[in-house]
Short mmCIF file of C-alpha atoms in Angstrom, two decimals:
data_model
loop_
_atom_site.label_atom_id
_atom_site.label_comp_id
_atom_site.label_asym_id
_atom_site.label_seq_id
_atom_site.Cartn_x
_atom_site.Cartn_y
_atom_site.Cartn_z
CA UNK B 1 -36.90 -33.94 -24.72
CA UNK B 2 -37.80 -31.26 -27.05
CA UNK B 3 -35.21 -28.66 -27.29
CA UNK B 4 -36.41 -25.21 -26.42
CA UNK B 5 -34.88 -22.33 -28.46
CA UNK B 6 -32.74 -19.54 -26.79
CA UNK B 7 -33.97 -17.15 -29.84
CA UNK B 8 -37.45 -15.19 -29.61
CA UNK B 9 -39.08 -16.66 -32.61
CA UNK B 10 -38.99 -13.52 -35.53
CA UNK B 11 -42.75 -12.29 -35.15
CA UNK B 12 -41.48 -11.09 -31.62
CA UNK B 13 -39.53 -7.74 -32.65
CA UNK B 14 -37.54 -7.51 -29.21
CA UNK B 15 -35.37 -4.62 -30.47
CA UNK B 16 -31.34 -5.25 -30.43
CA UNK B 17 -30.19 -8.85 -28.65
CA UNK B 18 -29.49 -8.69 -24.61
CA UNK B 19 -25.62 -9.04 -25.98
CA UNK B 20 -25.87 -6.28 -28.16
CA UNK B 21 -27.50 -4.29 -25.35
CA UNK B 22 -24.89 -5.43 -22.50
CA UNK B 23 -21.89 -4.67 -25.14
CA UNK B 24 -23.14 -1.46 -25.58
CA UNK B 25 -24.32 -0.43 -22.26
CA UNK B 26 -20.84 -2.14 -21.11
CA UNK B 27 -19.07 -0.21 -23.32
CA UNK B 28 -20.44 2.61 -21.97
CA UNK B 29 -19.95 2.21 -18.69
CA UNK B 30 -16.42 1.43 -18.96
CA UNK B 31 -16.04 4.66 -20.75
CA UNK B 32 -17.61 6.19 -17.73
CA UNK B 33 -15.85 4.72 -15.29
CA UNK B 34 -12.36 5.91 -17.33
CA UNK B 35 -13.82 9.42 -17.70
CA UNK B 36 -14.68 9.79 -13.80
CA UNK B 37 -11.55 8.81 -12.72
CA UNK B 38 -9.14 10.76 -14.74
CA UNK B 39 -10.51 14.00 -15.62
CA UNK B 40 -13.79 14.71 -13.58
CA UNK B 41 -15.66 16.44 -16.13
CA UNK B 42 -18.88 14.67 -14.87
CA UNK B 43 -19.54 16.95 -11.73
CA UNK B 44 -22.30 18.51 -13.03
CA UNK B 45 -24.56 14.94 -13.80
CA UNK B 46 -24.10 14.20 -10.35
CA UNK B 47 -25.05 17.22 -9.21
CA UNK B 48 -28.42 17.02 -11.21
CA UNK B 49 -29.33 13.31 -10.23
CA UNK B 50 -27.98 13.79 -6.88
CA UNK B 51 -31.16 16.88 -6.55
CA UNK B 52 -33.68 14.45 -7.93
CA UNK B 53 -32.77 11.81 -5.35
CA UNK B 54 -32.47 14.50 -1.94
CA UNK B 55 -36.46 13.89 -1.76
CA UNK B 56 -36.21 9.80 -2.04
CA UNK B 57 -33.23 10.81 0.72
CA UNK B 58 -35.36 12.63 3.38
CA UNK B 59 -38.27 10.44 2.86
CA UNK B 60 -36.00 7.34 4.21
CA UNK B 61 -35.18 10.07 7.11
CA UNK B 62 -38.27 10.08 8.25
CA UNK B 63 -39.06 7.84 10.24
CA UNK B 64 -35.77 8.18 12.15
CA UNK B 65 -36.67 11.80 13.07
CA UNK B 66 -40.09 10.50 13.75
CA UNK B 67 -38.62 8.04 16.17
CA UNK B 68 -35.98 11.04 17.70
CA UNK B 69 -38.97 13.69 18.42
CA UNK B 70 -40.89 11.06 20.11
CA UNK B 71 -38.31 10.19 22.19
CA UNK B 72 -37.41 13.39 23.53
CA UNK B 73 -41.25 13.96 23.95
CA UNK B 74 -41.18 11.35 26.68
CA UNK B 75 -37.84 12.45 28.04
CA UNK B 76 -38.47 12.91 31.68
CA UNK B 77 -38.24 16.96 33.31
CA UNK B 78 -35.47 15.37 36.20
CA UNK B 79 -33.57 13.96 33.36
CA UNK B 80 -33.48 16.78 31.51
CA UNK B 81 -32.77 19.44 34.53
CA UNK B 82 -30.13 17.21 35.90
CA UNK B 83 -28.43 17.11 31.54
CA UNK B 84 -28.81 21.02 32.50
CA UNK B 85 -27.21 21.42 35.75
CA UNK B 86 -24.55 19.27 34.18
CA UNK B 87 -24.13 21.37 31.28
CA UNK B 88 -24.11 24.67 33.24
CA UNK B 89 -21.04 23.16 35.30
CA UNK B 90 -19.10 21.92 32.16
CA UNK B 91 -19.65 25.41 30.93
CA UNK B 92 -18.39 27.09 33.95
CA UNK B 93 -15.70 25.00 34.11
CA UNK B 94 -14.74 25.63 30.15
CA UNK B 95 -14.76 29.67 31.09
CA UNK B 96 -11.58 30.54 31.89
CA UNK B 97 -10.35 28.41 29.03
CA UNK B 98 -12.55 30.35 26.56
CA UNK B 99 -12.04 33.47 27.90
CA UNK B 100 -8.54 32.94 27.91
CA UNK B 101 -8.99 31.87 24.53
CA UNK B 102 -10.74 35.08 23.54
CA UNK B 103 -7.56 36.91 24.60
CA UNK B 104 -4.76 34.72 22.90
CA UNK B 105 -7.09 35.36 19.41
CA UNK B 106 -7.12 39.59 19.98
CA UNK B 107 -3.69 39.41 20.74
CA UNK B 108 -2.96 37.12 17.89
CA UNK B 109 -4.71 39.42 15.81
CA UNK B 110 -2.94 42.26 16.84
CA UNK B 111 0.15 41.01 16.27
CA UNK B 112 -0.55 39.57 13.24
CA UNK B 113 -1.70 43.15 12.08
CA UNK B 114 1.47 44.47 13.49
CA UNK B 115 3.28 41.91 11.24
CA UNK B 116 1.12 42.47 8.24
CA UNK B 117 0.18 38.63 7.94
CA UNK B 118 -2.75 37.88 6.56
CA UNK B 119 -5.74 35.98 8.68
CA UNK B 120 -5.36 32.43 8.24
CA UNK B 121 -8.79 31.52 8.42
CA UNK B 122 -12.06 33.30 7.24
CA UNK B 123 -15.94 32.58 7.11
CA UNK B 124 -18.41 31.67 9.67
CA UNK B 125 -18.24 27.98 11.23
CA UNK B 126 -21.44 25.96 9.87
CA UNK B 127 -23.32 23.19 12.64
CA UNK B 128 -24.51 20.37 10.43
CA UNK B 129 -25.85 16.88 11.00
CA UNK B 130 -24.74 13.42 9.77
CA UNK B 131 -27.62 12.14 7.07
CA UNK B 132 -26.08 8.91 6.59
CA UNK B 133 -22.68 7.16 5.81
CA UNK B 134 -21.46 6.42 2.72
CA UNK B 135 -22.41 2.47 1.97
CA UNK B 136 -19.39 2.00 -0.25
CA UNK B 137 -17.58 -0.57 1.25
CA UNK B 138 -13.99 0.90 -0.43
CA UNK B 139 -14.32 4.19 0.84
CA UNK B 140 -15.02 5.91 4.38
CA UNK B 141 -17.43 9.18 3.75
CA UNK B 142 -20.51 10.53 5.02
CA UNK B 143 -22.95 12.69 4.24
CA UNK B 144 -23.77 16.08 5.84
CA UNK B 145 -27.00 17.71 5.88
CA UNK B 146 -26.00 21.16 4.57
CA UNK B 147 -24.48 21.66 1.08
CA UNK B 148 -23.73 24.51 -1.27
CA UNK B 149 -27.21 26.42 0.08
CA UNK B 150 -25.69 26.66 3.30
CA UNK B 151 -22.58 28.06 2.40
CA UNK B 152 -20.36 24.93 2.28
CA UNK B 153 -17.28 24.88 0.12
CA UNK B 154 -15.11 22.13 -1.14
CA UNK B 155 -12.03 21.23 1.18
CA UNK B 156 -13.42 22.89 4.58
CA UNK B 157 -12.15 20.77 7.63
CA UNK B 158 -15.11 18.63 9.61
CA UNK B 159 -14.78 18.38 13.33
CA UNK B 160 -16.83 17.21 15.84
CA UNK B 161 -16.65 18.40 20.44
CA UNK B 162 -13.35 16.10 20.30
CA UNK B 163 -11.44 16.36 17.03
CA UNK B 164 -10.90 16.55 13.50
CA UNK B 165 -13.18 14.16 11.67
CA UNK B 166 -12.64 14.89 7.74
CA UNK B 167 -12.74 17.12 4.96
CA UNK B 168 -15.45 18.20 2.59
CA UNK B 169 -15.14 16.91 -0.14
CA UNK B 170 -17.89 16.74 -2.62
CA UNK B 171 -21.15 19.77 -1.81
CA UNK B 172 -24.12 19.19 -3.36
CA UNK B 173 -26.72 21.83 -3.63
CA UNK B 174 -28.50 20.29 -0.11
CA UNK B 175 -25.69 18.61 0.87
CA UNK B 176 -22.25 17.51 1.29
CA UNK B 177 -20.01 14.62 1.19
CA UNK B 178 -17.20 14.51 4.07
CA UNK B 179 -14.37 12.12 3.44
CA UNK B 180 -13.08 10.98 6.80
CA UNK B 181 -9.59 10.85 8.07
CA UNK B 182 -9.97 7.58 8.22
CA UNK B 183 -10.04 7.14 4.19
CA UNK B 184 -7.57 5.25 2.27
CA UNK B 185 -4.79 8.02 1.73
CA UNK B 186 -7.02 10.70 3.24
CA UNK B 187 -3.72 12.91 4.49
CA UNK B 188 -3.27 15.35 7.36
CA UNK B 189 -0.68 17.40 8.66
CA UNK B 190 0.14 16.47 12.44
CA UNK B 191 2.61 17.47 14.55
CA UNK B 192 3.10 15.45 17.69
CA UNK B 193 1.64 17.36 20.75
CA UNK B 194 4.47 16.39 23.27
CA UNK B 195 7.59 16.44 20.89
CA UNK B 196 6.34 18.88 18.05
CA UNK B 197 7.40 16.41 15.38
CA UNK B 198 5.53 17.03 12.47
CA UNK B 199 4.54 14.32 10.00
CA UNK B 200 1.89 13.17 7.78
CA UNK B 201 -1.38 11.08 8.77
CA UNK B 202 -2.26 8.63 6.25
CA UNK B 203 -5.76 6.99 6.88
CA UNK B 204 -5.93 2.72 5.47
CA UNK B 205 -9.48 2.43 4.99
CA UNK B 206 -12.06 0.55 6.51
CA UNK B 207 -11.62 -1.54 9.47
CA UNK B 208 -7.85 -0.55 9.67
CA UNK B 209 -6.20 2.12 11.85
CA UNK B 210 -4.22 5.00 10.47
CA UNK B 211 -0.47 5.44 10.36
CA UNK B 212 2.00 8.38 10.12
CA UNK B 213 4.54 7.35 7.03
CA UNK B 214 8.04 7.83 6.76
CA UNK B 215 9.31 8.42 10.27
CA UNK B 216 12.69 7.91 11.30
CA UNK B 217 12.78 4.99 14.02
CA UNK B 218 14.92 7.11 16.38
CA UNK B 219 12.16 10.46 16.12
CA UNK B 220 10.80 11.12 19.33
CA UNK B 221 7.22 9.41 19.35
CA UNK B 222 5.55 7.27 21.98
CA UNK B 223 2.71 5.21 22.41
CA UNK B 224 0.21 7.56 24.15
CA UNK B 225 1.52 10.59 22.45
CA UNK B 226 -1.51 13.20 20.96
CA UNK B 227 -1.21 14.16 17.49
CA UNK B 228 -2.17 17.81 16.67
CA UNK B 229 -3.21 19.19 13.19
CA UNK B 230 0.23 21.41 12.39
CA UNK B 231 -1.63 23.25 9.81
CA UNK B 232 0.61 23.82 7.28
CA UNK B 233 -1.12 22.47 4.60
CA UNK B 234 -3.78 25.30 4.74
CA UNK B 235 -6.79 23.10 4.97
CA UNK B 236 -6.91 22.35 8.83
CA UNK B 237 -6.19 25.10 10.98
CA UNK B 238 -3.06 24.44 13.53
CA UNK B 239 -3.99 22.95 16.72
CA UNK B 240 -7.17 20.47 16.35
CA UNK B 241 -6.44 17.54 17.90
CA UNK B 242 -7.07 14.74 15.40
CA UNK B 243 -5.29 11.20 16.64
CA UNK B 244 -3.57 9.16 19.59
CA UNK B 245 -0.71 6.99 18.84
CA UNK B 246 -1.64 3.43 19.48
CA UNK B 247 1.77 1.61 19.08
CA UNK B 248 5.61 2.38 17.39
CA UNK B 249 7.04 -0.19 16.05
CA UNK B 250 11.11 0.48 15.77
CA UNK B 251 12.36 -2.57 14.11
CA UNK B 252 16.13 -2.30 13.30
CA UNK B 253 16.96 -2.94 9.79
CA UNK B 254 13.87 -0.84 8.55
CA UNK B 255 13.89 2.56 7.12
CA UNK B 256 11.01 3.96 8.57
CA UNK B 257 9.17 3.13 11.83
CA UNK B 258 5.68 1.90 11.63
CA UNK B 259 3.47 3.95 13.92
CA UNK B 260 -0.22 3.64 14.23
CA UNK B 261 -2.52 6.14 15.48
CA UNK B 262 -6.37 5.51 16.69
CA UNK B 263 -8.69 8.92 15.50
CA UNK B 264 -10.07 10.64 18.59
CA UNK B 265 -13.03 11.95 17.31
CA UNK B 266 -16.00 9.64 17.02
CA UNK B 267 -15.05 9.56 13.42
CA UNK B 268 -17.66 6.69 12.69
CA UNK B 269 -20.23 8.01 15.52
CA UNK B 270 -20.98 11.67 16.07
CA UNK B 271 -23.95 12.80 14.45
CA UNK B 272 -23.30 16.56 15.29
CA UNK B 273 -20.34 18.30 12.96
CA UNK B 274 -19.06 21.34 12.60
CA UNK B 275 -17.86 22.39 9.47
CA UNK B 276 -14.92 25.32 10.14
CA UNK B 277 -14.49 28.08 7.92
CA UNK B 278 -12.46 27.72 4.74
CA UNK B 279 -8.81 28.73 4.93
CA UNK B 280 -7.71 32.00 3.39
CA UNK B 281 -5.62 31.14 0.20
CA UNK B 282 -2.21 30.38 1.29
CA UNK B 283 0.45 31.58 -1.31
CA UNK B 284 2.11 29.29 -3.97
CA UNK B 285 5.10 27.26 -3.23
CA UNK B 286 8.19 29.15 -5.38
CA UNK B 287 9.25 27.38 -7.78
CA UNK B 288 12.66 25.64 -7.47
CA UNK B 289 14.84 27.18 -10.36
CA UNK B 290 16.55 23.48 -11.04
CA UNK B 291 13.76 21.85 -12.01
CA UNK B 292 10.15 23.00 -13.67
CA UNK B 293 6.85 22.24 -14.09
CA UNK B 294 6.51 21.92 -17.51
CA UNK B 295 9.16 22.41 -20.70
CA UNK B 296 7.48 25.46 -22.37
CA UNK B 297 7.66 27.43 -18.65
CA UNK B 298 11.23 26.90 -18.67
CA UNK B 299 12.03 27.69 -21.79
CA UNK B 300 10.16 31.21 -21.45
CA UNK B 301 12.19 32.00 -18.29
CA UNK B 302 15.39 31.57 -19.92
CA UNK B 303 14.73 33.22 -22.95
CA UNK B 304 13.40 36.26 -20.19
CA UNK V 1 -64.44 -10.65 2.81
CA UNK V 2 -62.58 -11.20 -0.37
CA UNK V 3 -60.63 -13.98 -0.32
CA UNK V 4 -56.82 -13.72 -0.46
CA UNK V 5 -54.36 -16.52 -2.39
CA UNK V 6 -52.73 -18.06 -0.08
CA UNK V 7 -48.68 -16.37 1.18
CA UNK V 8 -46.97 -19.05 -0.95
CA UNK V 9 -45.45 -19.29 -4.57
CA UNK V 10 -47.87 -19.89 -7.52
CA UNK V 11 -47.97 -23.45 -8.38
CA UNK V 12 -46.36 -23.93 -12.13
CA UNK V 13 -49.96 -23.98 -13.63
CA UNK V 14 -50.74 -20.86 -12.13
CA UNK V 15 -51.69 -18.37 -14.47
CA UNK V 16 -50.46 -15.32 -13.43
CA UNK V 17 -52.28 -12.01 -14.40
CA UNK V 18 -50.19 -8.97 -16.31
CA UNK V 19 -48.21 -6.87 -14.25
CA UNK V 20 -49.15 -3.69 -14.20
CA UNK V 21 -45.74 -1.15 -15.03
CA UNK V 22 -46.43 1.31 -12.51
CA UNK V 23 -46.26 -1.92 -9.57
CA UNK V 24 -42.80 -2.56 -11.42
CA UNK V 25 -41.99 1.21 -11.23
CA UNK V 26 -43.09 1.42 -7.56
CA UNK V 27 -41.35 -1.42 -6.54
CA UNK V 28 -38.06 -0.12 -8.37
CA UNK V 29 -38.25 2.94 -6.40
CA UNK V 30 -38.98 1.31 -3.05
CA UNK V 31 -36.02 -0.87 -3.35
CA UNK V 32 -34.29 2.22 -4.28
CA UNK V 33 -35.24 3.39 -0.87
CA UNK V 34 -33.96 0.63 0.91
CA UNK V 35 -30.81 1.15 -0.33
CA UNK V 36 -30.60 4.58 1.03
CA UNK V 37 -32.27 3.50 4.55
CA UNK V 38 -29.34 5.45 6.62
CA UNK V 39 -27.12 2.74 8.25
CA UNK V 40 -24.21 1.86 10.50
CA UNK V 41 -22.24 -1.49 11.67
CA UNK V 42 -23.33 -4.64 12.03
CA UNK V 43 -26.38 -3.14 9.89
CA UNK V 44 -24.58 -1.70 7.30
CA UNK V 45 -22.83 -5.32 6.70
CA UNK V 46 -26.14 -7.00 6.69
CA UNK V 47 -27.53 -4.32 4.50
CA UNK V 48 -28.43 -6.20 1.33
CA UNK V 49 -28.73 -4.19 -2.21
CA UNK V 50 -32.40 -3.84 -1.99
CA UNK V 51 -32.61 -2.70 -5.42
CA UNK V 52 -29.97 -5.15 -7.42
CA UNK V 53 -32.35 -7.97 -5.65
CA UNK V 54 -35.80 -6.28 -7.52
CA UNK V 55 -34.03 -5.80 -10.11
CA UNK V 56 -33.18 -9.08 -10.35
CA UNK V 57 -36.74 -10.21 -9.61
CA UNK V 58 -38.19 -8.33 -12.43
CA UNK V 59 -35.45 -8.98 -15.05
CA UNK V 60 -36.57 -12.51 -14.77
CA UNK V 61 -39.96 -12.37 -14.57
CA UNK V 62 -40.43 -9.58 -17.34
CA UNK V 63 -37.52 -9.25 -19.04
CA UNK V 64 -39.65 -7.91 -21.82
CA UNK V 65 -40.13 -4.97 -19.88
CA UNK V 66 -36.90 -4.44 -17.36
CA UNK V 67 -33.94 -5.12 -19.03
CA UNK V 68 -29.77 -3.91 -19.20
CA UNK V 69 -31.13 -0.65 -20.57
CA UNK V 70 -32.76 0.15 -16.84
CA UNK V 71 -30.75 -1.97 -15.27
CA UNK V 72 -27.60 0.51 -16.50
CA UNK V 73 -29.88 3.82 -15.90
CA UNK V 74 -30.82 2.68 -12.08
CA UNK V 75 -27.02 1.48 -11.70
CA UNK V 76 -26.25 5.46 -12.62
CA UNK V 77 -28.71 6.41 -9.81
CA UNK V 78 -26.91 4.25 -7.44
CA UNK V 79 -23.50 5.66 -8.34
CA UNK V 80 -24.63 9.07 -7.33
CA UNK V 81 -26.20 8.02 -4.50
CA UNK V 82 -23.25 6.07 -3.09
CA UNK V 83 -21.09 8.44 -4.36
CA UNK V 84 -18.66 5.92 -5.93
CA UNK V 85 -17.14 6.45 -9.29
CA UNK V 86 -19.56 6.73 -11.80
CA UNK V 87 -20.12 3.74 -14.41
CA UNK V 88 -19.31 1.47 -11.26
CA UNK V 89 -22.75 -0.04 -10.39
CA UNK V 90 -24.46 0.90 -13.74
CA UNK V 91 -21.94 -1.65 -15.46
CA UNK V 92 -22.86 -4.36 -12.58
CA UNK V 93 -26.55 -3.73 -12.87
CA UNK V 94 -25.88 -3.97 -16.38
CA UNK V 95 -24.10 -7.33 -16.21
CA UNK V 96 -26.49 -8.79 -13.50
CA UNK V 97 -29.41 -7.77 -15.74
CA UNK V 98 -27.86 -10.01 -18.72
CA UNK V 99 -26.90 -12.36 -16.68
CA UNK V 100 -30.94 -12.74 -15.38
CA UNK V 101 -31.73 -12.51 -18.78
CA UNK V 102 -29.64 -15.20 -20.18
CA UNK V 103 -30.12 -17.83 -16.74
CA UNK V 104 -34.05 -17.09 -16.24
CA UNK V 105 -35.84 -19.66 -18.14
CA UNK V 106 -33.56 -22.23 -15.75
CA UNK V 107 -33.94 -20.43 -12.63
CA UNK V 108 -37.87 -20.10 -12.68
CA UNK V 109 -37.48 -24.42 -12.83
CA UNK V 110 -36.88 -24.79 -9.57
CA UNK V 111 -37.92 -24.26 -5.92
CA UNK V 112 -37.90 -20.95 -4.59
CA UNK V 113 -34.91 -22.12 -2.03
CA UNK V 114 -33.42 -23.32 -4.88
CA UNK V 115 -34.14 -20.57 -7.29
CA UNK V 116 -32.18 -18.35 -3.74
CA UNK V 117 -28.71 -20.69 -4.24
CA UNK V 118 -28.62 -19.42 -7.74
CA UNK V 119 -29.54 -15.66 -7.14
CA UNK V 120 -26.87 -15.74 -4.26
CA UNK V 121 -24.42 -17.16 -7.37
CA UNK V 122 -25.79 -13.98 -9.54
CA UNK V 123 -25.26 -11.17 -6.91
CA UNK V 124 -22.40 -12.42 -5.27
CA UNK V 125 -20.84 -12.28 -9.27
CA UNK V 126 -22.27 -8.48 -9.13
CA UNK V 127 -20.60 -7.76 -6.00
CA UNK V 128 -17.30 -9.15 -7.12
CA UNK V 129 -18.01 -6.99 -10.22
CA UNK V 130 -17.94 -3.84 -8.33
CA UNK V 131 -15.13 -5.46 -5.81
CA UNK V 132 -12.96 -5.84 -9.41
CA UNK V 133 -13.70 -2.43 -10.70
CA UNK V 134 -13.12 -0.85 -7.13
CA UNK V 135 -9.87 -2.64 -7.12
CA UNK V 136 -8.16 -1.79 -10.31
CA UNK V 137 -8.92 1.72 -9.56
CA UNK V 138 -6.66 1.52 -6.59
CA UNK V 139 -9.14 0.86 -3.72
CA UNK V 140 -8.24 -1.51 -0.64
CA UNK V 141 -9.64 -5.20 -0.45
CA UNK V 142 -12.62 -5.29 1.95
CA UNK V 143 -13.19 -7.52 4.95
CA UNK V 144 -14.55 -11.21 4.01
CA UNK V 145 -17.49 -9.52 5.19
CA UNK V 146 -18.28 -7.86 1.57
CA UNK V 147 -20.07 -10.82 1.13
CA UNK V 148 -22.13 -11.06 3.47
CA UNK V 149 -24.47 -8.99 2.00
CA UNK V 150 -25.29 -10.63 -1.35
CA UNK V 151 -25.93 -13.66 0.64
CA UNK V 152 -28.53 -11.86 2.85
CA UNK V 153 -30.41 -10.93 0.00
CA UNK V 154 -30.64 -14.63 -1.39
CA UNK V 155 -31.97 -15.13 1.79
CA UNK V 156 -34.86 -12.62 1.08
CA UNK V 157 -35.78 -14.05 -2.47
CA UNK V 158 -38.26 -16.56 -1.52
CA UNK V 159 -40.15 -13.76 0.70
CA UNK V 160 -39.48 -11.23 -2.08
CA UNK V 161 -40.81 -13.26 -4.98
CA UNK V 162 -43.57 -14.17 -2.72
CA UNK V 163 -44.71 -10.48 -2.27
CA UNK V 164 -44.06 -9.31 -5.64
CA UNK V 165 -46.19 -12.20 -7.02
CA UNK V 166 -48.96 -11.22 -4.85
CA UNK V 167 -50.47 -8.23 -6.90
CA UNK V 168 -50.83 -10.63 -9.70
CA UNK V 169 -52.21 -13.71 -8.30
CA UNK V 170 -54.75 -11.53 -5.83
CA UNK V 171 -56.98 -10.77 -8.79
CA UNK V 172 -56.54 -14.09 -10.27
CA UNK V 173 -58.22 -15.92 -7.18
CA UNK V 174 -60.98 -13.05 -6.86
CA UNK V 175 -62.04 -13.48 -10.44
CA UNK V 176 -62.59 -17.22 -10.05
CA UNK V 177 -64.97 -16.83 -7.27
#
């Protein structure tokens, strides 16, 4: 058998080798992935190539809407008067809590003007749709259908009719990228409903439920129990329901208590959001006078 | 009526007619779009990388024309469009692109079922790429399910070399006449 030869004969000018080409382009990824990681000077190329792919984006959209407006073409009239009627009742029912609602906020208002506290939370609430979720495997995000055109800002909360469902993260000029609660080491501040224990939600990623970290096994938590945002970390406002506890584990001989919480809101599901209004700037934590940030800061305040 | 080759791969003495680079182009983009086709669940596990599998396709067929260089450019597109870390897909495209490159002359021996086992070998090495890359940078390990769709594009490789190869043999068989 005649042995074929890997090598393009020389009259072929092929430019550099495939090796040379995968070293370098190798090379260059690997840079890229370091650079994205640490320092995330790269912002600006994604927001470029993420405009030149938005049409590619609604063209694959499509034929989903297509689909949608055909569908509620052929919706029937009783269908739609009996959604109505339906509506109209849930609405009535809902009034006294709004309206009640309406009151606590003036009276909140006034006292926080009486106590010279700033408003917590500013800017109009913004309805937006789901595009699609985020096919990473690694990761749990979604895309929103209004970006930085809309108004949207970087670390407004995401909510849907039931709860919290994640935080802007990413906004692109005609979109936005929510990262779910249900992200590996996505964090929120919850405070148990019943018990007003506060603690920290840490999501696990895909296909695993979230837990609250760090949790005494005697604190006062149940199966069952609601978990409210506390809203101390100035990103969620206070009172959003967010998760239910699915199980506590007290095991003696551990530190901590393992408890598990299930998200209410369809986290995965809803295609209607609403993304809330950003919180106000909260002030800076004082610094501790022990220890500080960096050398040269502490060496100015002691020579001052 | 003009007659049409038959839906089945060119026999090895087929001569095949030159692609034309805005088919490849096209077909880039439309597997592009198949990527972005918005998906959930069971779906979203099936979903095979539409373009990683054209990519493939064309990387062997005309490497002369699709090689890393694109490969790493439409990897670039993906990272923005998945919005994982940059550099992640470009360096598997990249990789997968070489690896086409360096394994074509023996895959284009055999059967197209057969030439499917070894493209399943090739993109299930580009997923564990990304899976590596993903995983060093602190992610989680996915489900055994992560798999699952580099196998279901194997499965499409005989239908997609079949349509791809279709454009070029369609002339072919109309000239003869």
């Amino acid at each position: 058998m005649r042995h074929i030869s890997v090598e393009p004969p020389p009259f072929f000018h092929r430019g550099p080798s495939p090796f040379a080409r995968l070293a370098f382009f190798g090379l260059l990824s690997l840079a890229l992935l370091f650079t994205d990681t640490r320092y995330r000077y790269l912002e600006n190329v994604r927001q470029v190539v993420a405009v030149a792919l938005y049409p590619l984006q609604r063209v694959v959209q499509l034929p989903g809407e297509a689909l949608a407006h055909v569908a509620n073409y052929f919706s029937s009239q009783k269908e739609l008067a009996g959604d109505n009627a339906a509506l109209k009742q849930q609405l009535l029912a809902e009034a006294p809590v709004v309206q009640g609602h309406q009151l606590l906020q003036q009276e909140n208002a006034r006292l926080r003007a009486l106590l010279n506290v700033e408003k917590r939370f500013q800017g109009a609430t913004i309805a937006a749709e789901v595009l699609y979720s985020g096919r990473d495997p690694f990761t749990q995000k979604l895309f929103v259908d209004k970006g930085e055109s809309a108004g949207v800002q970087p670390g407004q909360a995401v909510i849907d009719e039931v709860g919290v469902v994640g935080q802007v993260t990413r906004v692109f000029p005609y979109m936005a990228e929510v990262t779910l609660v249900t992200d590996k080491d996505h964090a929120v501040p919850v405070k148990v409903e019943r018990s007003g224990v506060r603690s920290v939600m840490y999501g696990a990623g895909t296909g695993r439920l979230p837990e609250l970290r760090f949790l005494s096994p005697n604190v006062e938590i149940q199966a069952g129990d609601r978990l409210l945002t506390s809203g101390i970390d100035g990103t969620y406002p206070a009172g959003l329901a967010v998760a239910q506890v699915v199980s506590v584990e007290r095991e003696t001989g551990q530190i901590f208590a393992r408890v598990t919480c299930k998200p209410l809101a369809g986290v995965e599901k809803s295609p209607h959001l609403l993304i809330l209004g950003r919180a106000a700037a909260i002030q800076q934590r004082p610094e501790e006078p022990a220890e500080s940030d960096t050398p040269r800061k502490g060496r100015g305040r002691r020579r001052g | 009526m003009p007659h049409l080759p038959s839906f089945a791969y060119a026999r090895p003495d087929e001569i095949l007619l030159p692609v034309k680079p805005w088919f490849v182009i096209l077909t880039l983009i439309l597997g592009l779009i198949g990527n972005l086709i918005p998906v959930s669940g069971v779906a979203l596990t099936l979903q095979p990388d539409f373009l990683a599998l054209v990519l493939l396709y064309w990387c062997i067929q005309e490497p002369r024309m699709i090689s890393v260089g694109m490969a790493w450019c439409l990897g670039l597109l993906m990272d923005v469009a998945d919005a994982t870390v940059f550099g992640q897909h470009a360096l598997a495209y990249a990789v997968l692109a070489y690896a086409a490159e360096y394994f074509r002359r023996r895959v284009l021996r055999f059967p197209l079922w057969q030439q499917a086992a070894q493209v399943a070998v090739l993109l299930l090495f580009c997923a564990a790429l990304v899976l590596l890359v993903r995983v060093v940078g602190g992610a989680p390990m996915p489900r055994w399910t992560y798999a699952v769709g580099p196998l279901v594009g194997a499965l499409l490789w005989p239908v997609l070399t079949i349509l791809l190869q279709w454009p070029q043999r369609l002339r072919r068989s109309q000239a003869e006449r």
